[in-house]
mmCIF file of C-alpha atoms and ligand atoms in Angstrom:
data_model
loop_
_atom_site.group_PDB
_atom_site.id
_atom_site.type_symbol
_atom_site.label_atom_id
_atom_site.label_comp_id
_atom_site.label_asym_id
_atom_site.label_seq_id
_atom_site.Cartn_x
_atom_site.Cartn_y
_atom_site.Cartn_z
ATOM 1 C CA UNK A 1 -23.538 21.982 -47.036
ATOM 2 C CA UNK A 2 -20.565 24.317 -47.100
ATOM 3 C CA UNK A 3 -17.233 22.552 -46.355
ATOM 4 C CA UNK A 4 -15.808 23.368 -42.924
ATOM 5 C CA UNK A 5 -12.389 24.001 -44.494
ATOM 6 C CA UNK A 6 -12.002 25.098 -48.090
ATOM 7 C CA UNK A 7 -8.664 25.757 -49.817
ATOM 8 C CA UNK A 8 -8.402 27.276 -53.319
ATOM 9 C CA UNK A 9 -5.273 27.859 -55.398
ATOM 10 C CA UNK A 10 -3.151 28.234 -52.284
ATOM 11 C CA UNK A 11 0.556 28.991 -52.762
ATOM 12 C CA UNK A 12 3.056 29.615 -50.004
ATOM 13 C CA UNK A 13 6.651 30.847 -49.959
ATOM 14 C CA UNK A 14 9.401 31.102 -47.358
ATOM 15 C CA UNK A 15 12.294 33.573 -47.537
ATOM 16 C CA UNK A 16 12.679 36.890 -49.299
ATOM 17 C CA UNK A 17 14.345 38.221 -52.452
ATOM 18 C CA UNK A 18 16.707 35.746 -54.090
ATOM 19 C CA UNK A 19 16.155 33.307 -51.199
ATOM 20 C CA UNK A 20 12.402 33.210 -51.753
ATOM 21 C CA UNK A 21 11.339 29.613 -52.225
ATOM 22 C CA UNK A 22 7.903 28.257 -53.082
ATOM 23 C CA UNK A 23 6.786 25.553 -50.649
ATOM 24 C CA UNK A 24 3.096 25.003 -51.498
ATOM 25 C CA UNK A 25 1.829 24.868 -55.082
ATOM 26 C CA UNK A 26 -1.806 25.433 -56.077
ATOM 27 C CA UNK A 27 -3.381 23.501 -53.195
ATOM 28 C CA UNK A 28 -7.127 22.801 -53.594
ATOM 29 C CA UNK A 29 -9.003 20.927 -50.910
ATOM 30 C CA UNK A 30 -12.450 20.739 -49.291
ATOM 31 C CA UNK A 31 -12.982 19.137 -45.898
ATOM 32 C CA UNK A 32 -16.535 18.358 -44.789
ATOM 33 C CA UNK A 33 -17.984 18.603 -41.308
ATOM 34 C CA UNK A 34 -17.256 15.560 -39.172
ATOM 35 C CA UNK A 35 -14.667 14.106 -41.562
ATOM 36 C CA UNK A 36 -11.528 12.477 -40.188
ATOM 37 C CA UNK A 37 -8.743 13.101 -42.658
ATOM 38 C CA UNK A 38 -5.153 11.952 -42.584
ATOM 39 C CA UNK A 39 -2.599 14.044 -44.463
ATOM 40 C CA UNK A 40 0.539 12.078 -45.198
ATOM 41 C CA UNK A 41 3.657 12.334 -47.351
ATOM 42 C CA UNK A 42 7.442 12.600 -47.027
ATOM 43 C CA UNK A 43 9.220 14.879 -44.594
ATOM 44 C CA UNK A 44 9.666 18.366 -46.037
ATOM 45 C CA UNK A 45 6.685 18.080 -48.409
ATOM 46 C CA UNK A 46 4.809 20.984 -46.787
ATOM 47 C CA UNK A 47 2.340 19.275 -44.445
ATOM 48 C CA UNK A 48 3.104 21.370 -41.356
ATOM 49 C CA UNK A 49 3.060 24.556 -43.422
ATOM 50 C CA UNK A 50 -0.427 23.717 -44.742
ATOM 51 C CA UNK A 51 -1.651 22.845 -41.234
ATOM 52 C CA UNK A 52 -0.381 26.113 -39.724
ATOM 53 C CA UNK A 53 -2.053 28.089 -42.536
ATOM 54 C CA UNK A 54 -5.353 26.291 -41.897
ATOM 55 C CA UNK A 55 -5.064 26.981 -38.175
ATOM 56 C CA UNK A 56 -4.568 30.721 -38.589
ATOM 57 C CA UNK A 57 -1.044 30.402 -37.143
ATOM 58 C CA UNK A 58 0.471 31.905 -40.310
ATOM 59 C CA UNK A 59 -0.876 34.473 -42.773
ATOM 60 C CA UNK A 60 -2.137 33.439 -46.191
ATOM 61 C CA UNK A 61 0.036 34.891 -48.985
ATOM 62 C CA UNK A 62 -1.721 33.745 -52.177
ATOM 63 C CA UNK A 63 -4.986 31.950 -52.822
ATOM 64 C CA UNK A 64 -7.981 31.443 -50.555
ATOM 65 C CA UNK A 65 -8.488 29.505 -47.387
ATOM 66 C CA UNK A 66 -11.743 29.596 -45.463
ATOM 67 C CA UNK A 67 -12.361 27.898 -42.176
ATOM 68 C CA UNK A 68 -15.839 27.833 -40.576
ATOM 69 C CA UNK A 69 -16.876 30.294 -43.275
ATOM 70 C CA UNK A 70 -14.186 32.820 -42.285
ATOM 71 C CA UNK A 71 -11.873 33.731 -45.178
ATOM 72 C CA UNK A 72 -8.296 33.921 -43.880
ATOM 73 C CA UNK A 73 -6.761 35.785 -46.846
ATOM 74 C CA UNK A 74 -6.386 39.399 -45.613
ATOM 75 C CA UNK A 75 -8.101 38.496 -42.314
ATOM 76 C CA UNK A 76 -7.585 40.917 -39.414
ATOM 77 C CA UNK A 77 -5.732 39.906 -36.251
ATOM 78 C CA UNK A 78 -9.078 39.642 -34.456
ATOM 79 C CA UNK A 79 -10.506 37.384 -37.161
ATOM 80 C CA UNK A 80 -7.377 35.173 -36.988
ATOM 81 C CA UNK A 81 -7.710 34.947 -33.195
ATOM 82 C CA UNK A 82 -11.376 33.966 -33.458
ATOM 83 C CA UNK A 83 -10.553 31.299 -36.048
ATOM 84 C CA UNK A 84 -7.820 29.882 -33.774
ATOM 85 C CA UNK A 85 -10.272 29.673 -30.874
ATOM 86 C CA UNK A 86 -12.536 27.302 -32.769
ATOM 87 C CA UNK A 87 -9.628 24.892 -33.311
ATOM 88 C CA UNK A 88 -7.974 22.384 -30.979
ATOM 89 C CA UNK A 89 -4.262 21.958 -31.746
ATOM 90 C CA UNK A 90 -2.247 18.843 -30.960
ATOM 91 C CA UNK A 91 1.449 18.764 -31.788
ATOM 92 C CA UNK A 92 4.168 16.141 -31.930
ATOM 93 C CA UNK A 93 5.673 17.401 -28.703
ATOM 94 C CA UNK A 94 2.771 17.458 -26.292
ATOM 95 C CA UNK A 95 3.566 21.053 -25.164
ATOM 96 C CA UNK A 96 2.231 20.523 -21.646
ATOM 97 C CA UNK A 97 3.344 22.960 -18.965
ATOM 98 C CA UNK A 98 5.616 21.058 -16.593
ATOM 99 C CA UNK A 99 4.692 23.048 -13.496
ATOM 100 C CA UNK A 100 0.968 22.309 -13.892
ATOM 101 C CA UNK A 101 -0.792 19.004 -13.191
ATOM 102 C CA UNK A 102 -2.707 17.102 -15.867
ATOM 103 C CA UNK A 103 -5.912 18.671 -14.500
ATOM 104 C CA UNK A 104 -4.463 22.196 -14.564
ATOM 105 C CA UNK A 105 -3.060 21.768 -18.079
ATOM 106 C CA UNK A 106 -6.558 20.909 -19.321
ATOM 107 C CA UNK A 107 -8.124 23.670 -17.217
ATOM 108 C CA UNK A 108 -5.990 26.287 -18.997
ATOM 109 C CA UNK A 109 -7.781 25.599 -22.264
ATOM 110 C CA UNK A 110 -11.092 26.593 -20.640
ATOM 111 C CA UNK A 111 -9.946 29.921 -19.254
ATOM 112 C CA UNK A 112 -11.256 31.989 -22.139
ATOM 113 C CA UNK A 113 -14.599 30.174 -22.151
ATOM 114 C CA UNK A 114 -17.639 31.679 -20.552
ATOM 115 C CA UNK A 115 -18.605 28.826 -18.217
ATOM 116 C CA UNK A 116 -18.944 28.436 -14.453
ATOM 117 C CA UNK A 117 -16.183 26.865 -12.323
ATOM 118 C CA UNK A 118 -18.461 23.928 -11.538
ATOM 119 C CA UNK A 119 -19.166 23.289 -15.209
ATOM 120 C CA UNK A 120 -15.456 23.568 -16.019
ATOM 121 C CA UNK A 121 -14.641 21.025 -13.298
ATOM 122 C CA UNK A 122 -17.263 18.592 -14.640
ATOM 123 C CA UNK A 123 -15.918 18.915 -18.185
ATOM 124 C CA UNK A 124 -12.259 18.520 -17.176
ATOM 125 C CA UNK A 125 -12.995 15.370 -15.162
ATOM 126 C CA UNK A 126 -15.136 13.944 -17.964
ATOM 127 C CA UNK A 127 -12.541 14.510 -20.680
ATOM 128 C CA UNK A 128 -9.624 13.217 -18.573
ATOM 129 C CA UNK A 129 -11.769 10.188 -17.754
ATOM 130 C CA UNK A 130 -12.503 9.696 -21.469
ATOM 131 C CA UNK A 131 -8.765 9.512 -22.252
ATOM 132 C CA UNK A 132 -8.301 7.019 -19.415
ATOM 133 C CA UNK A 133 -6.516 9.334 -16.974
ATOM 134 C CA UNK A 134 -9.058 9.600 -14.156
ATOM 135 C CA UNK A 135 -6.386 8.329 -11.748
ATOM 136 C CA UNK A 136 -3.651 10.664 -13.042
ATOM 137 C CA UNK A 137 -5.383 14.054 -12.817
ATOM 138 C CA UNK A 138 -3.082 15.372 -10.122
ATOM 139 C CA UNK A 139 0.134 14.101 -11.711
ATOM 140 C CA UNK A 140 2.695 16.467 -13.203
ATOM 141 C CA UNK A 141 3.933 15.699 -16.751
ATOM 142 C CA UNK A 142 7.231 14.371 -15.339
ATOM 143 C CA UNK A 143 5.248 11.562 -13.667
ATOM 144 C CA UNK A 144 3.441 10.500 -16.864
ATOM 145 C CA UNK A 145 4.521 8.261 -19.758
ATOM 146 C CA UNK A 146 4.779 9.598 -23.318
ATOM 147 C CA UNK A 147 1.396 8.134 -24.245
ATOM 148 C CA UNK A 148 -0.225 9.559 -21.102
ATOM 149 C CA UNK A 149 1.185 13.026 -21.812
ATOM 150 C CA UNK A 150 -0.155 12.895 -25.358
ATOM 151 C CA UNK A 151 -3.559 11.858 -23.935
ATOM 152 C CA UNK A 152 -3.498 14.931 -21.670
ATOM 153 C CA UNK A 153 -2.751 17.000 -24.791
ATOM 154 C CA UNK A 154 -5.791 15.454 -26.494
ATOM 155 C CA UNK A 155 -7.964 16.177 -23.452
ATOM 156 C CA UNK A 156 -6.724 19.774 -23.480
ATOM 157 C CA UNK A 157 -7.496 20.143 -27.203
ATOM 158 C CA UNK A 158 -10.998 18.656 -26.866
ATOM 159 C CA UNK A 159 -12.232 20.116 -23.567
ATOM 160 C CA UNK A 160 -13.379 23.366 -25.183
ATOM 161 C CA UNK A 161 -15.358 21.289 -27.717
ATOM 162 C CA UNK A 162 -13.727 22.790 -30.818
ATOM 163 C CA UNK A 163 -15.296 22.290 -34.231
ATOM 164 C CA UNK A 164 -11.919 21.320 -35.715
ATOM 165 C CA UNK A 165 -8.860 19.450 -34.453
ATOM 166 C CA UNK A 166 -5.550 19.982 -36.233
ATOM 167 C CA UNK A 167 -2.983 17.410 -35.140
ATOM 168 C CA UNK A 168 0.636 17.422 -36.377
ATOM 169 C CA UNK A 169 2.302 14.013 -36.011
ATOM 170 C CA UNK A 170 0.751 13.341 -32.590
ATOM 171 C CA UNK A 171 2.053 9.753 -32.526
ATOM 172 C CA UNK A 172 5.618 10.465 -33.654
ATOM 173 C CA UNK A 173 7.125 10.023 -30.184
ATOM 174 C CA UNK A 174 5.035 6.973 -29.248
ATOM 175 C CA UNK A 175 5.366 3.229 -29.720
ATOM 176 C CA UNK A 176 2.944 1.455 -32.041
ATOM 177 C CA UNK A 177 0.366 0.452 -29.404
ATOM 178 C CA UNK A 178 0.203 3.827 -27.601
ATOM 179 C CA UNK A 179 0.194 5.643 -30.958
ATOM 180 C CA UNK A 180 -2.888 3.769 -32.117
ATOM 181 C CA UNK A 181 -4.573 4.103 -28.698
ATOM 182 C CA UNK A 182 -4.038 7.850 -28.726
ATOM 183 C CA UNK A 183 -5.528 8.264 -32.216
ATOM 184 C CA UNK A 184 -8.466 5.953 -31.449
ATOM 185 C CA UNK A 185 -9.276 7.937 -28.296
ATOM 186 C CA UNK A 186 -9.082 11.199 -30.232
ATOM 187 C CA UNK A 187 -11.289 9.804 -32.965
ATOM 188 C CA UNK A 188 -13.988 8.472 -30.601
ATOM 189 C CA UNK A 189 -14.169 11.745 -28.692
ATOM 190 C CA UNK A 190 -14.280 13.739 -31.897
ATOM 191 C CA UNK A 191 -17.082 11.619 -33.370
ATOM 192 C CA UNK A 192 -19.126 12.090 -30.169
ATOM 193 C CA UNK A 193 -18.725 15.859 -30.454
ATOM 194 C CA UNK A 194 -19.204 16.006 -34.254
ATOM 195 C CA UNK A 195 -15.693 17.406 -34.551
ATOM 196 C CA UNK A 196 -13.646 17.425 -37.786
ATOM 197 C CA UNK A 197 -10.057 16.138 -37.605
ATOM 198 C CA UNK A 198 -7.117 16.794 -39.893
ATOM 199 C CA UNK A 199 -4.218 14.667 -38.724
ATOM 200 C CA UNK A 200 -0.741 14.832 -40.236
ATOM 201 C CA UNK A 201 1.281 11.656 -39.946
ATOM 202 C CA UNK A 202 3.753 9.493 -41.746
ATOM 203 C CA UNK A 203 2.856 6.668 -39.419
ATOM 204 C CA UNK A 204 1.315 4.231 -41.912
ATOM 205 C CA UNK A 205 0.124 2.015 -39.033
ATOM 206 C CA UNK A 206 -2.803 4.373 -38.367
ATOM 207 C CA UNK A 207 -3.909 5.200 -41.919
ATOM 208 C CA UNK A 208 -6.887 2.838 -41.609
ATOM 209 C CA UNK A 209 -8.407 5.097 -38.924
ATOM 210 C CA UNK A 210 -9.174 7.838 -41.481
ATOM 211 C CA UNK A 211 -12.331 8.458 -43.518
ATOM 212 C CA UNK A 212 -10.070 9.849 -46.259
ATOM 213 C CA UNK A 213 -6.336 9.993 -46.836
ATOM 214 C CA UNK A 214 -4.677 12.814 -48.723
ATOM 215 C CA UNK A 215 -1.081 12.710 -49.859
ATOM 216 C CA UNK A 216 1.383 15.516 -50.281
ATOM 217 C CA UNK A 217 4.637 15.478 -52.206
ATOM 218 C CA UNK A 218 7.052 18.355 -52.914
ATOM 219 C CA UNK A 219 4.400 20.935 -52.077
ATOM 220 C CA UNK A 220 1.642 19.414 -54.222
ATOM 221 C CA UNK A 221 -1.454 17.537 -53.121
ATOM 222 C CA UNK A 222 -1.643 14.309 -55.056
ATOM 223 C CA UNK A 223 -5.126 13.401 -56.286
ATOM 224 C CA UNK A 224 -6.609 11.414 -53.408
ATOM 225 C CA UNK A 225 -8.457 9.002 -55.692
ATOM 226 C CA UNK A 226 -5.032 7.580 -56.596
ATOM 227 C CA UNK A 227 -4.138 6.902 -52.977
ATOM 228 C CA UNK A 228 -5.636 3.447 -52.555
ATOM 229 C CA UNK A 229 -2.731 1.941 -54.451
ATOM 230 C CA UNK A 230 -0.158 3.921 -52.447
ATOM 231 C CA UNK A 231 -1.428 2.873 -49.043
ATOM 232 C CA UNK A 232 -1.477 -0.893 -49.380
HETATM 233 P P1 ADP B 301 6.580 18.685 -43.532
HETATM 234 O O1 ADP B 301 5.728 19.057 -42.355
HETATM 235 O O2 ADP B 301 5.842 17.930 -44.596
HETATM 236 O O3 ADP B 301 7.826 17.974 -43.100
HETATM 237 P P2 ADP B 301 7.170 21.527 -43.697
HETATM 238 O O4 ADP B 301 5.916 22.268 -44.001
HETATM 239 O O5 ADP B 301 7.660 21.549 -42.300
HETATM 240 O O6 ADP B 301 7.043 20.038 -44.258
HETATM 241 O O7 ADP B 301 8.326 22.108 -44.606
HETATM 242 C C1 ADP B 301 8.206 22.254 -46.026
HETATM 243 C C2 ADP B 301 9.468 22.917 -46.557
HETATM 244 O O8 ADP B 301 9.547 24.249 -46.052
HETATM 245 C C3 ADP B 301 10.768 22.238 -46.142
HETATM 246 O O9 ADP B 301 11.654 22.327 -47.225
HETATM 247 C C4 ADP B 301 11.255 23.079 -44.989
HETATM 248 O O10 ADP B 301 12.654 23.030 -44.909
HETATM 249 C C5 ADP B 301 10.768 24.463 -45.353
HETATM 250 N N1 ADP B 301 10.444 25.298 -44.169
HETATM 251 C C6 ADP B 301 9.592 24.956 -43.167
HETATM 252 N N2 ADP B 301 9.462 25.958 -42.272
HETATM 253 C C7 ADP B 301 10.253 26.969 -42.738
HETATM 254 C C8 ADP B 301 10.561 28.278 -42.263
HETATM 255 N N3 ADP B 301 9.997 28.753 -41.144
HETATM 256 N N4 ADP B 301 11.422 29.030 -42.991
HETATM 257 C C9 ADP B 301 11.974 28.554 -44.138
HETATM 258 N N5 ADP B 301 11.726 27.326 -44.635
HETATM 259 C C10 ADP B 301 10.880 26.540 -43.953
HETATM 260 MG MG1 MG B 302 5.936 18.568 -40.337
#
């Protein structure tokens, strides 16, 4: 089967002219359907850059990157938008809208979907229940703890049943217990839906939750078969 994400000889640069600086170097990576992958490595090594390229949030400059069989090199704006719609994004800062309740924040993610109001309501209640927030649906973010807000963000990312979840340090602002809870909830929901997850973290307390760990350093992906020794 074709990998759901495939990266070939990907380079990326920031800046122009004499300030141009290479950030990613010859990245090659295949991610299979349903895999749960953790991408780790020091701060500044290029993890967020790679994630935003995979998510169609930034244009590809050199090399190839295909996601759900759509090549993103030279993709049109419409093709980039379609690629983004098949992805659920979760960021370090939960990015909830403060003037909307937990329910309404999740509801927003369904607005572009072609489903009835009744079906939307069923799905929103089910996903908020699955992250353990059935009693917090009408709370505003200001009334929720950090872990609860991040669980709303997970519910929002998963309610449209995306094929891929891209998560950038989703546990960074959480204590150990809530960080693990949040990732376990995400993982269980994703497995139920057959969703693929790429999760960036340097939280080594959750590495064991991955099917595969890949490691990035100074813009290079380090051969993942060498990781076992790094992780212990
Ligand atoms: P990580 O997520 O692993 O911390 P990033 O992808 O955020 O790494 O950053 C990789 C490198 O690119 C860092 O040196 C960072 O300073 C630089 N960088 C990130 N974003 C930009 C940007 N928008 N413009 C210029 N340099 C950037
Ligand atoms: Mg980052």
